[in-house]
Amino acid sequence: MTLVAKLLILAIAGQVLLTIIILVLMGRERVPRVMSGEIPLQDIAVERTAYPLKARLLSNNFDNQFQLPVLFYVAALLALWAGITGWPIVIAAWAFVVLRYVHAAIHITTNRVHQRLAVYATGLAVLVILWLLVLFPILLA
């Protein structure tokens, strides 16, 4: 396996790690509140509004990790499958992952929506570039 293929796999692992980190942080915010009885189960059975803001932000961010990143996983796995893992693809993949970490950090701390949107939009643009870098070699082969 080439170095660039390994680096692409590490980018995938980096995105998976972010999802797990957010899940753990969310659990640390939510589980103790439910276990102590501070938040009754029936209050969270259908919606999250009973949780404090920090827990809701983490929960929303966790949901975000199953939106754009799903398209990232597909593109990265398609690149690996097709054997087209060059430096541009690896750089785009890592740029996307780094932007997801920045997005998550903004989301679960200050939650400045304009900053978060700018990082999200940049990540989306990088994801589009990644898809183009993966699709063109496959379709033109």
PDB file of N, CA and C in Angstrom, residues 99 102-103 106 112-126:
ATOM      1  N   LEU A  99     -11.109  20.949   8.717  1.00  0.00           N
ATOM      2  CA  LEU A  99     -12.241  21.881   8.772  1.00  0.00           C
ATOM      3  C   LEU A  99     -13.382  21.329   9.613  1.00  0.00           C
ATOM      4  N   VAL A 102     -12.450  22.044  13.168  1.00  0.00           N
ATOM      5  CA  VAL A 102     -12.664  23.469  13.465  1.00  0.00           C
ATOM      6  C   VAL A 102     -14.156  23.747  13.616  1.00  0.00           C
ATOM      7  N   HIS A 103     -14.955  23.199  12.713  1.00  0.00           N
ATOM      8  CA  HIS A 103     -16.407  23.365  12.784  1.00  0.00           C
ATOM      9  C   HIS A 103     -16.936  22.835  14.114  1.00  0.00           C
ATOM     10  N   ILE A 106     -15.983  25.146  17.055  1.00  0.00           N
ATOM     11  CA  ILE A 106     -16.836  26.341  17.108  1.00  0.00           C
ATOM     12  C   ILE A 106     -18.233  25.962  17.599  1.00  0.00           C
ATOM     13  N   ARG A 112     -20.593  30.475  17.411  1.00  0.00           N
ATOM     14  CA  ARG A 112     -20.791  31.670  16.579  1.00  0.00           C
ATOM     15  C   ARG A 112     -21.217  31.201  15.197  1.00  0.00           C
ATOM     16  N   VAL A 113     -22.463  31.437  14.894  1.00  0.00           N
ATOM     17  CA  VAL A 113     -23.073  30.854  13.699  1.00  0.00           C
ATOM     18  C   VAL A 113     -22.394  31.331  12.420  1.00  0.00           C
ATOM     19  N   HIS A 114     -22.026  32.595  12.332  1.00  0.00           N
ATOM     20  CA  HIS A 114     -21.371  33.088  11.117  1.00  0.00           C
ATOM     21  C   HIS A 114     -20.011  32.413  10.905  1.00  0.00           C
ATOM     22  N   GLN A 115     -19.263  32.238  11.986  1.00  0.00           N
ATOM     23  CA  GLN A 115     -17.972  31.536  11.875  1.00  0.00           C
ATOM     24  C   GLN A 115     -18.196  30.090  11.486  1.00  0.00           C
ATOM     25  N   ARG A 116     -19.146  29.484  12.156  1.00  0.00           N
ATOM     26  CA  ARG A 116     -19.441  28.071  11.892  1.00  0.00           C
ATOM     27  C   ARG A 116     -19.874  27.882  10.446  1.00  0.00           C
ATOM     28  N   LEU A 117     -20.723  28.778   9.950  1.00  0.00           N
ATOM     29  CA  LEU A 117     -21.185  28.688   8.563  1.00  0.00           C
ATOM     30  C   LEU A 117     -20.029  28.854   7.585  1.00  0.00           C
ATOM     31  N   ALA A 118     -19.125  29.785   7.876  1.00  0.00           N
ATOM     32  CA  ALA A 118     -17.973  30.004   6.986  1.00  0.00           C
ATOM     33  C   ALA A 118     -17.105  28.749   6.916  1.00  0.00           C
ATOM     34  N   VAL A 119     -16.871  28.115   8.054  1.00  0.00           N
ATOM     35  CA  VAL A 119     -16.058  26.895   8.082  1.00  0.00           C
ATOM     36  C   VAL A 119     -16.809  25.755   7.401  1.00  0.00           C
ATOM     37  N   TYR A 120     -18.108  25.666   7.644  1.00  0.00           N
ATOM     38  CA  TYR A 120     -18.926  24.633   7.010  1.00  0.00           C
ATOM     39  C   TYR A 120     -18.895  24.789   5.492  1.00  0.00           C
ATOM     40  N   ALA A 121     -19.095  26.019   5.010  1.00  0.00           N
ATOM     41  CA  ALA A 121     -19.110  26.271   3.566  1.00  0.00           C
ATOM     42  C   ALA A 121     -17.747  25.967   2.949  1.00  0.00           C
ATOM     43  N   THR A 122     -16.681  26.309   3.647  1.00  0.00           N
ATOM     44  CA  THR A 122     -15.339  25.996   3.151  1.00  0.00           C
ATOM     45  C   THR A 122     -15.153  24.479   3.083  1.00  0.00           C
ATOM     46  N   GLY A 123     -15.611  23.789   4.112  1.00  0.00           N
ATOM     47  CA  GLY A 123     -15.537  22.328   4.111  1.00  0.00           C
ATOM     48  C   GLY A 123     -16.337  21.719   2.977  1.00  0.00           C
ATOM     49  N   LEU A 124     -17.501  22.287   2.706  1.00  0.00           N
ATOM     50  CA  LEU A 124     -18.319  21.811   1.591  1.00  0.00           C
ATOM     51  C   LEU A 124     -17.599  22.022   0.260  1.00  0.00           C
ATOM     52  N   ALA A 125     -16.975  23.177   0.105  1.00  0.00           N
ATOM     53  CA  ALA A 125     -16.218  23.447  -1.128  1.00  0.00           C
ATOM     54  C   ALA A 125     -15.067  22.458  -1.291  1.00  0.00           C
ATOM     55  N   VAL A 126     -14.370  22.184  -0.212  1.00  0.00           N
ATOM     56  CA  VAL A 126     -13.274  21.204  -0.254  1.00  0.00           C
ATOM     57  C   VAL A 126     -13.820  19.818  -0.598  1.00  0.00           C
TER      58      VAL A 126
END
